[in-house]
Short mmCIF file of C-alpha atoms in Angstrom, two decimals:
data_model
loop_
_atom_site.label_atom_id
_atom_site.label_comp_id
_atom_site.label_asym_id
_atom_site.label_seq_id
_atom_site.Cartn_x
_atom_site.Cartn_y
_atom_site.Cartn_z
CA UNK A 105 -4.12 47.03 -170.34
CA UNK A 106 -7.82 46.31 -170.39
CA UNK A 107 -9.82 43.14 -172.03
CA UNK A 108 -13.28 42.44 -171.87
CA UNK A 109 -13.89 38.90 -173.08
CA UNK A 110 -16.61 37.91 -175.06
CA UNK A 111 -18.31 34.53 -174.46
CA UNK A 112 -15.75 34.07 -171.71
CA UNK A 113 -16.92 30.98 -170.52
CA UNK A 114 -15.53 28.50 -173.23
CA UNK A 115 -13.05 26.33 -172.21
CA UNK A 116 -10.64 28.56 -174.38
CA UNK A 117 -11.64 31.91 -173.69
CA UNK A 118 -11.88 30.85 -170.07
CA UNK A 119 -8.45 29.91 -170.33
CA UNK A 120 -6.82 32.66 -172.10
CA UNK A 121 -8.50 35.35 -169.89
CA UNK A 122 -6.86 33.54 -166.45
CA UNK A 123 -3.56 33.73 -168.60
CA UNK A 124 -3.75 37.09 -169.38
CA UNK A 125 -5.53 37.73 -165.61
CA UNK A 126 -1.92 36.78 -164.34
CA UNK A 127 -0.28 38.76 -167.03
CA UNK A 128 -1.53 42.04 -165.03
CA UNK A 129 -3.91 42.63 -167.69
CA UNK A 130 -7.92 44.19 -166.35
CA UNK A 131 -10.25 41.50 -167.16
CA UNK A 132 -13.58 41.85 -167.77
CA UNK A 133 -15.68 38.78 -169.63
CA UNK A 134 -19.54 38.02 -170.47
CA UNK A 135 -21.20 35.43 -171.03
CA UNK A 136 -24.74 33.44 -170.87
CA UNK A 137 -26.32 32.21 -167.38
CA UNK A 138 -26.11 28.79 -168.25
CA UNK A 139 -23.86 26.85 -165.54
CA UNK A 140 -20.36 26.01 -166.93
CA UNK A 141 -17.73 24.02 -165.65
CA UNK A 142 -15.61 26.89 -166.33
CA UNK A 143 -17.84 29.12 -163.84
CA UNK A 144 -15.73 27.69 -160.70
CA UNK A 145 -12.03 28.43 -162.49
CA UNK A 146 -13.33 32.45 -163.48
CA UNK A 147 -14.72 32.83 -160.42
CA UNK A 148 -11.70 31.53 -158.45
CA UNK A 149 -9.24 33.79 -160.95
CA UNK A 150 -11.25 36.76 -160.10
CA UNK A 151 -12.93 37.35 -163.08
CA UNK A 152 -16.77 38.77 -163.10
CA UNK A 153 -19.06 37.32 -165.68
CA UNK A 154 -21.70 40.18 -166.97
CA UNK A 155 -24.72 39.16 -168.82
CA UNK A 156 -24.20 40.30 -172.76
CA UNK A 157 -24.54 44.29 -172.70
CA UNK A 158 -23.12 46.66 -174.58
CA UNK A 159 -21.97 49.07 -171.76
CA UNK A 160 -19.11 46.25 -171.30
CA UNK A 161 -17.11 47.39 -173.91
CA UNK A 162 -17.09 50.43 -172.89
CA UNK A 163 -14.11 51.57 -170.87
CA UNK A 164 -11.85 48.50 -172.25
CA UNK A 165 -8.68 48.69 -174.99
CA UNK A 166 -9.33 45.53 -176.73
CA UNK A 167 -12.18 42.52 -177.09
CA UNK A 168 -11.04 39.62 -177.49
CA UNK A 169 -14.19 37.78 -179.12
CA UNK A 170 -15.35 34.22 -179.00
CA UNK A 171 -15.74 32.34 -182.37
CA UNK A 172 -19.71 31.51 -181.04
CA UNK A 173 -20.56 35.20 -181.99
CA UNK A 174 -20.46 37.11 -185.06
CA UNK A 175 -20.41 41.30 -185.81
CA UNK A 176 -24.02 41.55 -185.40
CA UNK A 177 -23.26 40.67 -181.55
CA UNK A 178 -24.26 43.63 -179.30
CA UNK A 179 -21.27 43.99 -177.49
CA UNK A 180 -19.37 43.46 -180.77
CA UNK A 181 -21.16 45.43 -182.53
CA UNK A 182 -20.60 48.20 -180.15
CA UNK A 183 -17.07 47.68 -179.82
CA UNK A 184 -16.79 48.24 -183.83
CA UNK A 185 -18.41 51.26 -183.22
CA UNK A 186 -15.91 52.84 -180.63
CA UNK A 187 -13.35 51.59 -182.78
CA UNK A 188 -12.44 49.51 -179.69
CA UNK A 189 -10.16 46.41 -181.71
CA UNK A 190 -11.79 43.48 -181.81
CA UNK A 191 -9.65 40.16 -181.59
CA UNK A 192 -11.26 36.56 -182.11
CA UNK A 193 -9.78 34.07 -179.60
CA UNK A 194 -7.12 32.56 -182.29
CA UNK A 195 -6.23 36.31 -182.97
CA UNK A 196 -6.03 37.14 -179.18
CA UNK A 197 -3.77 33.62 -178.59
CA UNK A 198 -1.65 33.84 -181.59
CA UNK A 199 -0.42 37.12 -179.94
CA UNK A 200 0.21 35.53 -176.56
CA UNK A 201 2.33 32.90 -179.17
CA UNK A 202 4.92 35.45 -179.88
CA UNK A 203 5.90 36.13 -176.27
CA UNK A 204 7.49 32.75 -175.69
CA UNK A 205 9.48 29.97 -177.09
CA UNK A 206 5.95 28.02 -177.59
CA UNK A 207 5.01 24.43 -178.64
CA UNK A 208 1.96 23.90 -180.22
CA UNK A 209 -0.50 20.69 -180.32
CA UNK A 210 -2.33 19.63 -182.93
CA UNK A 211 -3.55 16.96 -184.96
CA UNK A 212 -7.93 15.65 -185.29
CA UNK A 213 -7.60 13.49 -181.89
CA UNK A 214 -5.84 13.45 -178.72
CA UNK A 215 -5.01 16.95 -178.93
CA UNK A 216 -5.70 17.92 -175.16
CA UNK A 217 -4.49 14.87 -173.77
CA UNK A 218 -1.32 14.88 -175.39
CA UNK A 219 -1.23 19.58 -174.54
CA UNK A 220 -1.82 17.95 -170.73
CA UNK A 221 0.86 15.78 -170.99
CA UNK A 222 3.76 17.58 -172.08
CA UNK A 223 2.36 20.34 -170.15
CA UNK A 224 2.88 18.29 -166.94
CA UNK A 225 6.37 16.97 -168.09
CA UNK A 226 7.58 20.53 -168.49
CA UNK A 227 6.59 21.86 -165.05
CA UNK A 228 7.77 18.90 -163.34
CA UNK A 229 11.54 19.28 -165.22
CA UNK A 230 11.30 22.87 -163.36
CA UNK A 231 10.39 24.89 -166.63
CA UNK A 232 7.39 26.62 -165.48
CA UNK A 233 5.33 26.61 -168.94
CA UNK A 234 2.38 28.18 -169.30
CA UNK A 235 -0.58 26.42 -170.05
CA UNK A 236 -3.45 26.74 -172.93
CA UNK A 237 -5.51 23.62 -173.49
CA UNK A 238 -9.42 23.11 -173.93
CA UNK A 239 -10.60 21.10 -171.03
CA UNK A 240 -9.80 20.45 -167.50
CA UNK A 241 -6.56 18.99 -166.47
CA UNK A 242 -6.77 17.18 -163.20
CA UNK A 243 -2.81 17.84 -162.92
CA UNK A 244 -3.87 21.33 -163.52
CA UNK A 245 -7.27 21.38 -161.36
CA UNK A 246 -7.81 24.13 -164.47
CA UNK A 247 -7.68 24.69 -167.75
CA UNK A 248 -4.85 27.12 -167.74
CA UNK A 249 -1.51 27.94 -166.22
CA UNK A 250 0.05 30.53 -166.05
CA UNK A 251 4.23 30.53 -165.55
CA UNK A 252 7.06 32.75 -165.27
CA UNK A 253 9.17 30.67 -167.78
CA UNK A 254 10.05 30.99 -171.26
CA UNK A 255 7.72 28.13 -172.76
CA UNK A 256 3.88 28.02 -173.86
CA UNK A 257 2.14 24.67 -174.03
CA UNK A 258 -0.92 25.34 -176.75
CA UNK A 259 -3.69 23.32 -178.04
CA UNK A 260 -3.74 24.46 -181.07
CA UNK A 261 -7.19 23.88 -183.14
CA UNK A 262 -7.24 23.11 -186.92
CA UNK A 263 -11.00 24.10 -187.35
CA UNK A 264 -11.14 26.62 -190.14
CA UNK A 265 -6.79 27.14 -190.04
CA UNK A 266 -7.67 28.60 -186.56
CA UNK A 267 -3.55 27.28 -185.68
CA UNK A 268 -2.16 29.73 -188.55
CA UNK A 269 -2.69 32.34 -185.63
CA UNK A 270 0.14 31.14 -184.05
CA UNK A 271 3.78 31.14 -184.28
CA UNK A 272 5.22 28.49 -182.95
CA UNK A 273 8.91 27.09 -182.21
CA UNK A 274 7.40 23.49 -181.57
CA UNK A 275 4.46 21.96 -183.28
CA UNK A 276 3.03 18.20 -182.39
CA UNK A 277 0.96 16.27 -184.50
CA UNK A 278 -1.07 13.59 -183.09
CA UNK A 279 -2.36 12.55 -186.22
CA UNK A 280 -4.41 14.05 -189.23
CA UNK A 281 -8.52 12.40 -189.93
CA UNK A 282 -10.82 13.96 -192.25
CA UNK A 283 -13.51 16.38 -189.68
CA UNK A 284 -15.29 19.61 -189.89
CA UNK A 285 -17.03 18.92 -192.66
CA UNK A 286 -18.75 22.27 -192.36
CA UNK A 287 -15.07 23.99 -193.19
CA UNK A 288 -12.71 21.44 -194.77
CA UNK A 289 -13.52 20.31 -197.88
CA UNK A 290 -11.51 16.46 -197.80
CA UNK A 291 -8.91 14.73 -196.32
CA UNK A 292 -6.81 16.39 -198.89
CA UNK A 293 -7.51 19.93 -198.04
CA UNK A 294 -7.20 18.81 -194.22
CA UNK A 295 -4.16 17.66 -194.46
CA UNK A 296 -2.79 21.12 -196.81
CA UNK A 297 -4.01 23.12 -193.48
CA UNK A 298 -1.29 20.98 -191.26
CA UNK A 299 0.96 21.59 -193.95
CA UNK A 300 0.40 24.59 -193.82
CA UNK A 301 1.15 25.25 -189.93
CA UNK A 302 4.56 23.22 -190.58
CA UNK A 303 5.70 25.26 -193.41
CA UNK A 304 5.32 28.40 -190.67
CA UNK A 305 7.86 26.42 -188.37
CA UNK A 306 11.65 28.48 -188.05
CA UNK A 307 14.24 26.67 -188.88
CA UNK A 308 15.95 26.25 -186.04
CA UNK A 309 12.66 24.61 -184.43
CA UNK A 310 10.96 20.67 -184.58
CA UNK A 311 8.26 19.24 -185.77
CA UNK A 312 7.21 15.73 -183.68
CA UNK A 313 4.18 13.92 -185.90
CA UNK A 314 2.88 10.45 -185.18
CA UNK A 315 4.23 8.23 -188.08
CA UNK A 316 1.08 5.95 -187.34
CA UNK A 317 -1.33 7.72 -189.66
CA UNK A 318 -1.20 10.48 -192.37
CA UNK A 319 0.75 13.14 -190.19
CA UNK A 320 4.34 11.16 -191.24
CA UNK A 321 3.45 12.98 -194.78
CA UNK A 322 4.56 16.48 -193.22
CA UNK A 323 7.27 18.03 -193.99
CA UNK A 324 8.91 20.92 -193.08
CA UNK A 325 12.03 23.32 -193.26
CA UNK A 326 13.78 21.82 -189.77
CA UNK A 327 14.31 18.65 -187.58
CA UNK A 328 11.53 16.30 -188.07
CA UNK A 329 10.88 13.27 -185.67
CA UNK A 330 8.15 10.64 -186.12
CA UNK A 331 6.79 8.09 -183.11
CA UNK A 332 4.32 5.70 -182.99
CA UNK A 333 3.51 1.89 -182.08
CA UNK A 334 5.44 0.89 -185.83
CA UNK A 335 9.05 0.46 -185.24
CA UNK A 336 10.08 2.40 -188.24
CA UNK A 337 9.56 5.33 -186.30
CA UNK A 338 12.12 6.95 -184.52
CA UNK A 339 10.22 6.73 -180.85
CA UNK A 340 8.05 3.77 -180.19
CA UNK A 341 6.55 1.41 -178.21
CA UNK A 342 6.64 -2.06 -177.56
CA UNK A 343 4.04 -3.39 -175.47
CA UNK A 344 4.49 -5.45 -172.04
CA UNK A 345 1.31 -6.07 -171.36
CA UNK A 346 -1.95 -3.80 -169.52
CA UNK A 347 -0.74 -0.41 -168.77
CA UNK A 348 3.01 -0.61 -169.43
CA UNK A 349 5.10 -0.77 -172.36
CA UNK A 350 9.01 -0.29 -172.98
CA UNK A 351 10.34 3.21 -175.14
CA UNK A 352 13.13 2.77 -177.69
CA UNK A 353 14.64 6.05 -179.47
CA UNK A 354 16.26 6.29 -182.03
CA UNK A 355 17.74 2.32 -182.26
CA UNK A 356 18.50 2.58 -178.56
CA UNK A 357 16.31 1.06 -175.70
CA UNK A 358 15.39 4.32 -172.89
CA UNK A 359 13.32 2.10 -170.18
CA UNK A 360 10.14 1.09 -169.56
CA UNK A 361 7.07 3.35 -168.66
CA UNK A 362 3.60 2.46 -167.07
CA UNK A 363 0.62 4.60 -167.79
CA UNK A 364 -2.84 4.75 -166.40
CA UNK A 365 -4.29 5.98 -169.47
CA UNK A 366 -6.59 3.10 -171.37
CA UNK A 367 -5.92 2.47 -174.72
CA UNK A 368 -3.13 2.16 -177.69
CA UNK A 369 -3.89 5.89 -178.84
CA UNK A 370 -3.11 6.92 -175.12
CA UNK A 371 0.85 5.39 -175.67
CA UNK A 372 0.56 7.25 -178.93
CA UNK A 373 0.01 10.77 -176.61
CA UNK A 374 2.65 9.70 -173.83
CA UNK A 375 5.30 8.80 -176.94
CA UNK A 376 4.31 12.43 -178.07
CA UNK A 377 6.00 13.98 -174.52
CA UNK A 378 8.87 11.42 -174.56
CA UNK A 379 9.97 13.25 -177.89
CA UNK A 380 10.27 16.72 -176.42
CA UNK A 381 11.95 14.79 -173.45
CA UNK A 382 14.30 13.84 -175.92
CA UNK A 383 14.14 17.53 -177.28
CA UNK A 384 14.29 19.46 -174.20
CA UNK A 385 16.95 16.48 -172.74
CA UNK A 386 15.02 16.38 -169.89
CA UNK A 387 16.01 13.00 -167.78
CA UNK A 388 13.94 9.84 -168.89
CA UNK A 389 12.63 9.22 -164.48
CA UNK A 390 11.17 12.64 -164.80
CA UNK A 391 9.23 11.66 -167.83
CA UNK A 392 8.42 8.60 -166.44
CA UNK A 393 7.28 9.93 -163.25
CA UNK A 394 4.96 12.07 -165.28
CA UNK A 395 2.78 9.92 -167.23
CA UNK A 396 2.75 7.13 -164.01
CA UNK A 397 1.21 10.22 -162.38
CA UNK A 398 -1.05 11.62 -165.49
CA UNK A 399 -4.12 12.17 -163.42
CA UNK A 400 -6.28 12.93 -166.89
CA UNK A 401 -8.40 14.89 -168.48
CA UNK A 402 -12.18 15.78 -168.15
CA UNK A 403 -14.41 14.32 -170.36
CA UNK A 404 -11.74 11.39 -171.93
CA UNK A 405 -12.32 8.06 -170.76
CA UNK A 406 -13.55 9.80 -167.41
CA UNK A 407 -14.72 7.51 -165.12
CA UNK A 408 -18.07 8.88 -163.47
CA UNK A 409 -18.75 6.63 -160.68
CA UNK A 410 -20.50 3.16 -159.85
CA UNK A 411 -24.49 2.41 -160.80
CA UNK A 412 -25.14 -0.51 -158.57
CA UNK A 413 -22.69 -3.38 -160.09
CA UNK A 414 -22.02 -1.86 -163.27
CA UNK A 415 -19.67 0.97 -164.37
CA UNK A 416 -20.35 4.85 -165.60
CA UNK A 417 -17.69 5.95 -167.96
CA UNK A 418 -17.94 9.47 -169.87
CA UNK A 419 -15.77 10.61 -173.01
CA UNK A 420 -15.32 12.90 -175.74
CA UNK A 421 -15.73 11.06 -178.49
CA UNK A 422 -17.37 12.85 -181.62
CA UNK A 423 -15.52 11.51 -184.49
CA UNK A 424 -15.70 7.40 -186.01
CA UNK A 425 -12.02 7.10 -184.89
CA UNK A 426 -12.50 8.86 -181.75
CA UNK A 427 -15.62 6.21 -181.10
CA UNK A 428 -13.81 3.35 -182.36
CA UNK A 429 -10.37 3.72 -180.65
CA UNK A 430 -12.31 4.43 -177.23
CA UNK A 431 -14.35 1.55 -177.78
CA UNK A 432 -11.81 -0.37 -178.21
CA UNK A 433 -9.12 0.40 -176.09
CA UNK A 434 -12.45 0.22 -172.74
CA UNK A 435 -12.89 -3.72 -174.25
CA UNK A 436 -9.06 -3.76 -174.10
CA UNK A 437 -9.28 -2.91 -170.22
CA UNK A 438 -12.71 -4.67 -169.77
CA UNK A 439 -12.42 -7.90 -170.91
CA UNK A 440 -14.94 -9.89 -169.61
CA UNK A 441 -17.99 -6.70 -169.56
CA UNK A 442 -20.64 -5.97 -171.51
CA UNK A 443 -19.48 -1.95 -173.01
CA UNK A 444 -23.12 -0.68 -173.75
CA UNK A 445 -22.27 2.64 -175.88
CA UNK A 446 -24.56 5.64 -175.31
CA UNK A 447 -23.79 8.27 -178.37
CA UNK A 448 -24.84 11.54 -179.16
CA UNK A 449 -24.22 12.74 -182.41
CA UNK A 450 -22.82 16.60 -183.11
CA UNK A 451 -23.54 18.67 -185.61
CA UNK A 452 -26.12 17.48 -188.38
CA UNK A 453 -22.78 18.68 -190.93
CA UNK A 454 -20.62 16.45 -190.01
CA UNK A 455 -23.06 13.30 -189.15
CA UNK A 456 -24.17 12.94 -192.68
CA UNK A 457 -20.74 13.83 -194.02
CA UNK A 458 -19.77 10.37 -192.22
CA UNK A 459 -23.05 8.46 -191.64
CA UNK A 460 -21.12 5.12 -193.05
CA UNK A 461 -18.19 5.86 -190.89
CA UNK A 462 -19.87 5.86 -187.63
CA UNK A 463 -22.19 3.24 -188.35
CA UNK A 464 -19.23 1.17 -189.23
CA UNK A 465 -17.48 2.32 -185.81
CA UNK A 466 -18.95 0.42 -182.84
CA UNK A 467 -17.85 -3.08 -183.77
CA UNK A 468 -16.59 -3.00 -180.05
CA UNK A 469 -19.93 -2.47 -178.20
CA UNK A 470 -22.06 -5.34 -177.33
CA UNK A 471 -24.81 -2.66 -177.70
CA UNK A 472 -25.50 0.32 -179.61
CA UNK A 473 -27.38 3.06 -178.02
CA UNK A 474 -28.13 6.28 -180.26
CA UNK A 475 -30.00 9.44 -179.53
CA UNK A 476 -30.51 12.80 -180.70
CA UNK A 477 -27.99 14.40 -182.33
CA UNK A 478 -27.03 17.72 -181.11
CA UNK A 479 -26.61 20.66 -183.25
CA UNK A 480 -24.33 23.39 -183.37
CA UNK A 481 -25.31 26.97 -183.10
CA UNK A 482 -24.26 27.68 -186.80
CA UNK A 483 -26.16 25.27 -187.76
CA UNK A 484 -29.69 26.38 -189.45
CA UNK A 485 -31.05 23.23 -191.19
CA UNK A 486 -31.49 19.57 -190.36
CA UNK A 487 -29.55 18.03 -192.75
CA UNK A 488 -29.65 14.70 -191.11
CA UNK A 489 -32.06 12.79 -189.23
CA UNK A 490 -30.99 10.71 -186.60
CA UNK A 491 -32.63 7.32 -187.39
CA UNK A 492 -30.77 7.10 -190.33
CA UNK A 493 -27.69 7.07 -188.54
CA UNK A 494 -29.73 4.08 -186.71
CA UNK A 495 -31.06 2.32 -189.62
CA UNK A 496 -27.12 2.66 -191.18
CA UNK A 497 -25.93 1.72 -187.83
CA UNK A 498 -27.98 -1.73 -187.84
CA UNK A 499 -26.07 -2.90 -191.08
CA UNK A 500 -23.09 -3.73 -188.87
CA UNK A 501 -23.86 -4.03 -185.39
CA UNK A 502 -27.06 -6.94 -184.42
CA UNK A 503 -27.85 -4.82 -181.55
CA UNK A 504 -28.78 -1.57 -182.09
CA UNK A 505 -31.55 1.36 -180.44
CA UNK A 506 -32.51 4.80 -180.19
CA UNK A 507 -33.54 6.45 -177.08
CA UNK A 508 -34.56 9.77 -177.33
CA UNK A 509 -32.40 11.84 -174.63
CA UNK A 510 -35.26 12.16 -172.73
CA UNK A 511 -35.73 8.65 -171.42
CA UNK A 512 -32.37 7.83 -171.44
CA UNK A 513 -32.56 7.85 -167.71
CA UNK A 514 -35.28 5.90 -166.53
CA UNK A 515 -34.12 3.50 -169.84
CA UNK A 516 -30.45 3.09 -167.82
CA UNK A 517 -32.54 2.90 -164.54
CA UNK A 518 -34.09 -0.74 -165.77
CA UNK A 519 -31.08 -1.47 -167.54
CA UNK A 520 -29.24 -1.48 -163.85
CA UNK A 521 -31.81 -3.75 -162.10
CA UNK A 522 -31.74 -6.18 -165.19
CA UNK A 523 -27.99 -6.96 -166.25
CA UNK A 524 -24.60 -7.00 -163.95
CA UNK A 525 -21.02 -6.18 -164.56
CA UNK A 526 -21.95 -3.69 -167.66
CA UNK A 527 -19.94 -0.40 -168.58
CA UNK A 528 -22.44 2.43 -169.49
CA UNK A 529 -20.41 4.32 -172.03
CA UNK A 530 -21.63 7.79 -172.95
CA UNK A 531 -20.21 9.34 -175.77
CA UNK A 532 -20.46 12.75 -177.85
CA UNK A 533 -19.13 16.66 -177.97
CA UNK A 534 -21.86 17.78 -176.77
CA UNK A 535 -24.78 17.43 -173.45
CA UNK A 536 -24.42 14.13 -173.15
CA UNK A 537 -22.18 13.09 -169.81
CA UNK A 538 -25.02 15.59 -168.51
CA UNK A 539 -27.33 11.61 -168.27
CA UNK A 540 -24.44 9.60 -166.45
CA UNK A 541 -23.96 12.04 -163.77
CA UNK A 542 -27.43 12.45 -163.61
CA UNK A 543 -28.56 8.81 -163.07
CA UNK A 544 -25.19 8.19 -160.60
CA UNK A 545 -27.23 11.53 -158.42
CA UNK A 546 -30.34 9.62 -158.57
CA UNK A 547 -28.91 6.41 -157.54
CA UNK A 548 -27.02 8.52 -154.86
CA UNK A 549 -30.05 10.12 -153.15
CA UNK A 550 -32.01 6.90 -153.34
CA UNK A 551 -29.66 5.04 -151.17
#
């Protein structure tokens, strides 16, 4: 089959394109000229990326279109005129889930890390899974993996109820929190979406939920297992110092695990993996090896490098809960360091709706730097100004500074000369990570 991917550089789209290519289909793709981390992955997979043009879809059987583009896009319009089926990314991925015993990894936070962990576990257990994930996984050296086994591990996004397109036997819910205010009305609407997805599980399926948050209230017509830090869960952990914890399952001590991942939220993510290991009867030593050897995910508490006597980290955190747990994790791991949080809010709608929550999420930081809001292409109206967030955050934190994005590099240079033993942590779902990379590259060239 000839499939064309419109917007192929997207993290999910590029992952799906690679899978269908390895399944034997003829794949083409198109996108903007701007460089993305997926460029190298697509080149390595032998997928040519063309400029957008109506001729790209003239000789294809299906067009898979990114959610970023609507019916007026030149390629989508041309496909519709030729009666060529146009499927969105969730629809196309939904078709793929029907071909496997699919494991859906969802939740407001932690999806990517948990998908990577569970995918790695099934690989180490010789189950040869296919994996579709929303970011670069170090263990995979990719954001996708095509396997010959019967298992598909999918990062399943809740936005616009996309995950209702997927057919899964197993569903993992890391947490339920209010996000995507441009779509969900409130936390009740958000919860209902997850419940709708859980209702679709078969009677012989499995629902795995983190019992430390609202996800514990989900119900399903199949087996249900809870995990978390609370001992009320079916599977829980007891911390035994930095990077080590004991695992208990259904009242039985399973053994100790060592994790290279920072933060209690990553212990919870690891416990989700343990639940899948128990379900598929995987030996505990394979679970231990999978976690201890897990190299992590791009832009998830990623150590970017050293800046003189300082460390530069980056994280995808773009929600108050994510900011709070990320800063807490860094402070716990580096108790004597001064943590400088450099946050770029993502979308006007999220910033406006969660303004007060954002303002109170930086308690663990020693210094809060806020920079210009990264707007979504969908947003036509500037709903809030960054200075509103600055003023609100000052009510809860003694050291808050606004720095325009264009001035972050010189500010970092100045601060690195004046201070010692600091951690500079860039956070946000936009392009703030590039500032950390730029300053490190600049220091390298000048040394």
